[in-house]
Amino acid sequence: MDQRTQSILSIFEQISSIPRCSKHEERIANWLKEWALSHGLSFKFDSFNNVVITVPPFPGYERSSAVVIQGHMDMVCEKTESSTHDFSKDPIKLVYDGDWLRADGTTLGADNGIALAMALELAQDRTIAHPLLELLFTVDEETSMQGVNALTPDFISGEVLLNLDSEEDGVFIVGCAGGITTRIEMSTDRIPVPGSYSICRLIAEGMAGGHSGVDIHEKRANANKVLAAAIEKLLDLNILLISVEGGKAHNAIPRYSQALLAYPRDCLEEMGSIIAQLQSELRLEYADREPGLTLRIEKAKFDDKLQALSPGTAAKLVVLLLSLPHGVASMSSDLPELVETSSNLATVKTSMDSIIIVTSQRSSDMEKLALLTEKINALARSAGATVLNSEGYPSWKPDMRSPLLQQCKEAYSSVCCEDPRIEVIHAGLECAVIGSKFVGLDMISFGPTIKNPHSPDERLYIPSVSRTWEFLVALLASFR
């Protein structure tokens, strides 16, 4: 590992020591302000905790227009079922594994902490040639994009924006999908659990999960769907459904889901046979995509205070979970390898009074996004549920004639001796919202290679940090 990469990763280690789940960015925002002060740099922030650090231009670049370098502070906080990590207070435990950096049982947070680290490395090295830089660090990208939605016209002044939130070295992103999140709420009817029943947990686990935009085309299993299919097969045995909980984030494909069940004591063996058969069928269906897919039953302690969902409520819930779309809805006609429209059955959680289901829809075609959302709304309402759709965020339309894109191609080719790939992605990027607010801003997105973001398998390819850095430095020097 070269000295520059070590310096960048040293900053990333500091960032990783600070809890920064989405909607809880106060500590990382304060740390950034303190960092700026300690390095003699000016900064400003808003009531949402978005932060801009201003880096003066290198001598000779004073007349060049400002360049915005942008990333988000928050991270998706996912962990393995066996992890005891507390995201509200514990630092991320980093593990160096050859050429890869990962975390111990949790998401790594390289999405998008590595952007912050690279930007701060630029700011602290006064020997690097660049125009005036505005380091824009936003909040809440991973849930609602509340940070960029709150930006005011006077917060940045640059005419060019470099977003460091892409996840494949050598790829420039010039467009992305828009998205809407839907919250479905069903009221519950509860009945007492008979004293003659026993209690167990039905668990669906071991699935790959992943980013609901980046990985949706992989056709990975959805743990909430798998669990619903298992419950459906057990309902004929007069089981009672007490609770369901699955998925952790709207933009992560669920990899774990569980239900608490009450069952007649003489049917446990039959339940086990049914579940084993379904597991075999699902492993065959998903073949090499989900080798770890597991369905299992474990006994739980009986509590006479437990109340189950009424059979009618349970049946409606299962039908709804099985009916709600998940996965690719359509592919792009202009770019055949690009997912155009998709949905993610993200989370389900029951309380005594209600059942909350969250779905996330994406599309580069805003009309198709609206149609898919309305389909989900109709399915929910047919089950007697209420729905609440987020305001959503727009798509980012690609501009293949962008002057910045041409400049980036030249800089990359000069440094890496090869041409970059130009892509539009199905995931959402803050560029879409920023572009709608700052009309005329020329934008591009790139970054080092990150695998399996939004899951505990997230890892950063260390050599790609160096390549991305060298390109970034060459690009900034070209703005003179």
PDB file of C-alpha atoms in Angstrom, residues 122-280:
ATOM      1  CA  LEU A 122      -7.138  16.940  -0.749  1.00  0.00           C
ATOM      2  CA  ALA A 123      -7.851  19.696   1.742  1.00  0.00           C
ATOM      3  CA  GLN A 124      -4.879  18.968   3.995  1.00  0.00           C
ATOM      4  CA  ASP A 125      -2.270  18.675   1.220  1.00  0.00           C
ATOM      5  CA  ARG A 126      -1.368  22.179   0.117  1.00  0.00           C
ATOM      6  CA  THR A 127       0.942  20.897  -2.667  1.00  0.00           C
ATOM      7  CA  ILE A 128      -1.905  19.660  -4.896  1.00  0.00           C
ATOM      8  CA  ALA A 129      -2.912  21.912  -7.785  1.00  0.00           C
ATOM      9  CA  HIS A 130      -6.618  22.713  -7.870  1.00  0.00           C
ATOM     10  CA  PRO A 131      -9.113  25.579  -8.158  1.00  0.00           C
ATOM     11  CA  LEU A 132     -11.122  26.743  -5.169  1.00  0.00           C
ATOM     12  CA  LEU A 133     -12.803  23.653  -3.716  1.00  0.00           C
ATOM     13  CA  GLU A 134     -16.119  23.398  -1.939  1.00  0.00           C
ATOM     14  CA  LEU A 135     -16.230  20.121  -0.038  1.00  0.00           C
ATOM     15  CA  LEU A 136     -19.944  19.440   0.258  1.00  0.00           C
ATOM     16  CA  PHE A 137     -20.885  16.776   2.817  1.00  0.00           C
ATOM     17  CA  THR A 138     -24.596  15.995   3.038  1.00  0.00           C
ATOM     18  CA  VAL A 139     -26.771  14.036   5.457  1.00  0.00           C
ATOM     19  CA  ASP A 140     -29.403  11.334   5.187  1.00  0.00           C
ATOM     20  CA  GLU A 141     -28.610  10.191   1.661  1.00  0.00           C
ATOM     21  CA  GLU A 142     -29.394   6.569   2.409  1.00  0.00           C
ATOM     22  CA  THR A 143     -32.986   7.033   3.576  1.00  0.00           C
ATOM     23  CA  SER A 144     -34.695  10.136   2.185  1.00  0.00           C
ATOM     24  CA  MET A 145     -32.003  12.379   0.648  1.00  0.00           C
ATOM     25  CA  GLN A 146     -33.204  14.965   3.132  1.00  0.00           C
ATOM     26  CA  GLY A 147     -29.824  16.658   3.141  1.00  0.00           C
ATOM     27  CA  VAL A 148     -29.625  17.547  -0.549  1.00  0.00           C
ATOM     28  CA  ASN A 149     -33.341  18.313  -0.625  1.00  0.00           C
ATOM     29  CA  ALA A 150     -32.701  20.987   2.005  1.00  0.00           C
ATOM     30  CA  LEU A 151     -29.842  22.727   0.170  1.00  0.00           C
ATOM     31  CA  THR A 152     -30.400  26.420  -0.515  1.00  0.00           C
ATOM     32  CA  PRO A 153     -29.179  28.255  -3.654  1.00  0.00           C
ATOM     33  CA  ASP A 154     -26.444  30.085  -1.759  1.00  0.00           C
ATOM     34  CA  PHE A 155     -24.912  27.003  -0.110  1.00  0.00           C
ATOM     35  CA  ILE A 156     -22.458  26.287  -2.951  1.00  0.00           C
ATOM     36  CA  SER A 157     -21.144  28.431  -5.794  1.00  0.00           C
ATOM     37  CA  GLY A 158     -19.226  25.977  -7.994  1.00  0.00           C
ATOM     38  CA  GLU A 159     -20.115  25.328 -11.643  1.00  0.00           C
ATOM     39  CA  VAL A 160     -18.840  21.739 -11.620  1.00  0.00           C
ATOM     40  CA  LEU A 161     -19.654  18.948  -9.175  1.00  0.00           C
ATOM     41  CA  LEU A 162     -17.657  15.756  -8.630  1.00  0.00           C
ATOM     42  CA  ASN A 163     -19.734  13.210  -6.738  1.00  0.00           C
ATOM     43  CA  LEU A 164     -17.551  10.518  -5.141  1.00  0.00           C
ATOM     44  CA  ASP A 165     -20.371   8.078  -4.429  1.00  0.00           C
ATOM     45  CA  SER A 166     -19.963   5.545  -7.240  1.00  0.00           C
ATOM     46  CA  GLU A 167     -18.599   2.111  -6.555  1.00  0.00           C
ATOM     47  CA  GLU A 168     -16.561   0.829  -9.482  1.00  0.00           C
ATOM     48  CA  ASP A 169     -13.109   2.087 -10.372  1.00  0.00           C
ATOM     49  CA  GLY A 170     -12.837   3.134 -13.995  1.00  0.00           C
ATOM     50  CA  VAL A 171     -16.536   3.829 -14.408  1.00  0.00           C
ATOM     51  CA  PHE A 172     -18.058   7.304 -14.770  1.00  0.00           C
ATOM     52  CA  ILE A 173     -21.729   7.624 -13.865  1.00  0.00           C
ATOM     53  CA  VAL A 174     -23.625  10.264 -15.831  1.00  0.00           C
ATOM     54  CA  GLY A 175     -27.237   9.415 -14.944  1.00  0.00           C
ATOM     55  CA  CYS A 176     -29.338   7.567 -12.384  1.00  0.00           C
ATOM     56  CA  ALA A 177     -32.834   6.455 -11.495  1.00  0.00           C
ATOM     57  CA  GLY A 178     -35.401   8.383  -9.494  1.00  0.00           C
ATOM     58  CA  GLY A 179     -37.176   6.794  -6.559  1.00  0.00           C
ATOM     59  CA  ILE A 180     -40.175   6.715  -4.232  1.00  0.00           C
ATOM     60  CA  THR A 181     -40.599   4.944  -0.898  1.00  0.00           C
ATOM     61  CA  THR A 182     -44.024   3.657   0.155  1.00  0.00           C
ATOM     62  CA  ARG A 183     -45.131   3.037   3.743  1.00  0.00           C
ATOM     63  CA  ILE A 184     -48.016   0.581   4.099  1.00  0.00           C
ATOM     64  CA  GLU A 185     -49.883   0.295   7.410  1.00  0.00           C
ATOM     65  CA  MET A 186     -52.384  -2.417   8.297  1.00  0.00           C
ATOM     66  CA  SER A 187     -54.369  -2.427  11.522  1.00  0.00           C
ATOM     67  CA  THR A 188     -54.408  -5.688  13.457  1.00  0.00           C
ATOM     68  CA  ASP A 189     -56.994  -7.818  15.179  1.00  0.00           C
ATOM     69  CA  ARG A 190     -55.524  -9.823  18.054  1.00  0.00           C
ATOM     70  CA  ILE A 191     -56.700 -13.004  19.759  1.00  0.00           C
ATOM     71  CA  PRO A 192     -55.335 -14.868  22.805  1.00  0.00           C
ATOM     72  CA  VAL A 193     -52.928 -17.744  22.203  1.00  0.00           C
ATOM     73  CA  PRO A 194     -54.524 -20.989  23.531  1.00  0.00           C
ATOM     74  CA  GLY A 195     -52.736 -22.567  26.453  1.00  0.00           C
ATOM     75  CA  SER A 196     -52.565 -25.830  24.501  1.00  0.00           C
ATOM     76  CA  TYR A 197     -50.282 -24.224  21.898  1.00  0.00           C
ATOM     77  CA  SER A 198     -46.469 -23.974  21.872  1.00  0.00           C
ATOM     78  CA  ILE A 199     -44.319 -21.128  20.544  1.00  0.00           C
ATOM     79  CA  CYS A 200     -41.561 -21.138  17.948  1.00  0.00           C
ATOM     80  CA  ARG A 201     -39.643 -18.813  15.687  1.00  0.00           C
ATOM     81  CA  LEU A 202     -39.625 -19.358  11.961  1.00  0.00           C
ATOM     82  CA  ILE A 203     -36.436 -17.862  10.536  1.00  0.00           C
ATOM     83  CA  ALA A 204     -35.432 -17.113   6.954  1.00  0.00           C
ATOM     84  CA  GLU A 205     -31.736 -16.285   6.793  1.00  0.00           C
ATOM     85  CA  GLY A 206     -28.441 -16.691   4.971  1.00  0.00           C
ATOM     86  CA  MET A 207     -29.415 -14.747   1.877  1.00  0.00           C
ATOM     87  CA  ALA A 208     -26.997 -12.425   0.091  1.00  0.00           C
ATOM     88  CA  GLY A 209     -29.045  -9.229   0.408  1.00  0.00           C
ATOM     89  CA  GLY A 210     -27.313  -6.224  -1.113  1.00  0.00           C
ATOM     90  CA  HIS A 211     -28.090  -2.798  -2.542  1.00  0.00           C
ATOM     91  CA  SER A 212     -31.615  -2.584  -3.931  1.00  0.00           C
ATOM     92  CA  GLY A 213     -30.416  -0.491  -6.859  1.00  0.00           C
ATOM     93  CA  VAL A 214     -26.989  -1.890  -7.635  1.00  0.00           C
ATOM     94  CA  ASP A 215     -27.796  -5.576  -7.042  1.00  0.00           C
ATOM     95  CA  ILE A 216     -31.491  -5.863  -7.954  1.00  0.00           C
ATOM     96  CA  HIS A 217     -30.728  -7.355 -11.382  1.00  0.00           C
ATOM     97  CA  GLU A 218     -28.949 -10.270  -9.703  1.00  0.00           C
ATOM     98  CA  LYS A 219     -32.374 -11.756  -8.855  1.00  0.00           C
ATOM     99  CA  ARG A 220     -31.348 -12.538  -5.287  1.00  0.00           C
ATOM    100  CA  ALA A 221     -33.860 -13.925  -2.821  1.00  0.00           C
ATOM    101  CA  ASN A 222     -35.839 -11.552  -0.639  1.00  0.00           C
ATOM    102  CA  ALA A 223     -36.050 -12.853   2.945  1.00  0.00           C
ATOM    103  CA  ASN A 224     -39.475 -11.271   3.486  1.00  0.00           C
ATOM    104  CA  LYS A 225     -40.834 -13.072   0.439  1.00  0.00           C
ATOM    105  CA  VAL A 226     -39.248 -16.356   1.512  1.00  0.00           C
ATOM    106  CA  LEU A 227     -40.715 -16.062   4.996  1.00  0.00           C
ATOM    107  CA  ALA A 228     -44.185 -15.236   3.651  1.00  0.00           C
ATOM    108  CA  ALA A 229     -44.074 -18.308   1.395  1.00  0.00           C
ATOM    109  CA  ALA A 230     -43.164 -20.458   4.399  1.00  0.00           C
ATOM    110  CA  ILE A 231     -45.934 -19.027   6.568  1.00  0.00           C
ATOM    111  CA  GLU A 232     -48.469 -19.604   3.792  1.00  0.00           C
ATOM    112  CA  LYS A 233     -47.605 -23.305   3.706  1.00  0.00           C
ATOM    113  CA  LEU A 234     -48.011 -23.572   7.486  1.00  0.00           C
ATOM    114  CA  LEU A 235     -51.372 -21.827   7.793  1.00  0.00           C
ATOM    115  CA  ASP A 236     -53.259 -25.047   6.958  1.00  0.00           C
ATOM    116  CA  LEU A 237     -51.865 -26.564  10.177  1.00  0.00           C
ATOM    117  CA  ASN A 238     -53.857 -24.079  12.288  1.00  0.00           C
ATOM    118  CA  ILE A 239     -50.807 -22.149  13.345  1.00  0.00           C
ATOM    119  CA  LEU A 240     -51.243 -18.624  14.700  1.00  0.00           C
ATOM    120  CA  LEU A 241     -49.025 -15.774  13.547  1.00  0.00           C
ATOM    121  CA  ILE A 242     -47.897 -13.515  16.395  1.00  0.00           C
ATOM    122  CA  SER A 243     -45.371 -11.230  14.728  1.00  0.00           C
ATOM    123  CA  VAL A 244     -43.204 -10.737  11.644  1.00  0.00           C
ATOM    124  CA  GLU A 245     -40.013  -8.714  11.402  1.00  0.00           C
ATOM    125  CA  GLY A 246     -37.701  -8.580   8.415  1.00  0.00           C
ATOM    126  CA  GLY A 247     -35.384  -6.239   6.559  1.00  0.00           C
ATOM    127  CA  LYS A 248     -33.402  -3.321   7.948  1.00  0.00           C
ATOM    128  CA  ALA A 249     -33.420  -0.507   5.362  1.00  0.00           C
ATOM    129  CA  HIS A 250     -35.522   0.650   2.428  1.00  0.00           C
ATOM    130  CA  ASN A 251     -32.555   0.440   0.064  1.00  0.00           C
ATOM    131  CA  ALA A 252     -31.212  -2.951   1.157  1.00  0.00           C
ATOM    132  CA  ILE A 253     -32.546  -6.266  -0.154  1.00  0.00           C
ATOM    133  CA  PRO A 254     -33.721  -8.144   2.978  1.00  0.00           C
ATOM    134  CA  ARG A 255     -31.367 -10.954   3.934  1.00  0.00           C
ATOM    135  CA  TYR A 256     -33.022 -11.988   7.227  1.00  0.00           C
ATOM    136  CA  SER A 257     -36.650 -12.228   8.331  1.00  0.00           C
ATOM    137  CA  GLN A 258     -38.384 -13.969  11.208  1.00  0.00           C
ATOM    138  CA  ALA A 259     -41.866 -14.727  12.486  1.00  0.00           C
ATOM    139  CA  LEU A 260     -43.089 -15.721  15.929  1.00  0.00           C
ATOM    140  CA  LEU A 261     -45.660 -18.514  15.666  1.00  0.00           C
ATOM    141  CA  ALA A 262     -47.988 -20.401  17.975  1.00  0.00           C
ATOM    142  CA  TYR A 263     -48.704 -23.976  16.900  1.00  0.00           C
ATOM    143  CA  PRO A 264     -50.607 -27.083  18.078  1.00  0.00           C
ATOM    144  CA  ARG A 265     -48.092 -29.174  19.996  1.00  0.00           C
ATOM    145  CA  ASP A 266     -48.557 -32.281  17.882  1.00  0.00           C
ATOM    146  CA  CYS A 267     -47.641 -30.682  14.543  1.00  0.00           C
ATOM    147  CA  LEU A 268     -44.023 -29.573  15.054  1.00  0.00           C
ATOM    148  CA  GLU A 269     -42.635 -32.535  13.130  1.00  0.00           C
ATOM    149  CA  GLU A 270     -44.943 -31.879  10.187  1.00  0.00           C
ATOM    150  CA  MET A 271     -44.003 -28.202  10.249  1.00  0.00           C
ATOM    151  CA  GLY A 272     -40.346 -29.185  10.068  1.00  0.00           C
ATOM    152  CA  SER A 273     -40.970 -31.410   7.051  1.00  0.00           C
ATOM    153  CA  ILE A 274     -42.865 -28.672   5.216  1.00  0.00           C
ATOM    154  CA  ILE A 275     -40.139 -26.129   5.873  1.00  0.00           C
ATOM    155  CA  ALA A 276     -37.373 -28.523   4.834  1.00  0.00           C
ATOM    156  CA  GLN A 277     -39.154 -29.251   1.570  1.00  0.00           C
ATOM    157  CA  LEU A 278     -39.642 -25.551   0.835  1.00  0.00           C
ATOM    158  CA  GLN A 279     -35.990 -24.853   1.589  1.00  0.00           C
ATOM    159  CA  SER A 280     -34.956 -27.514  -0.926  1.00  0.00           C
TER     160      SER A 280
END
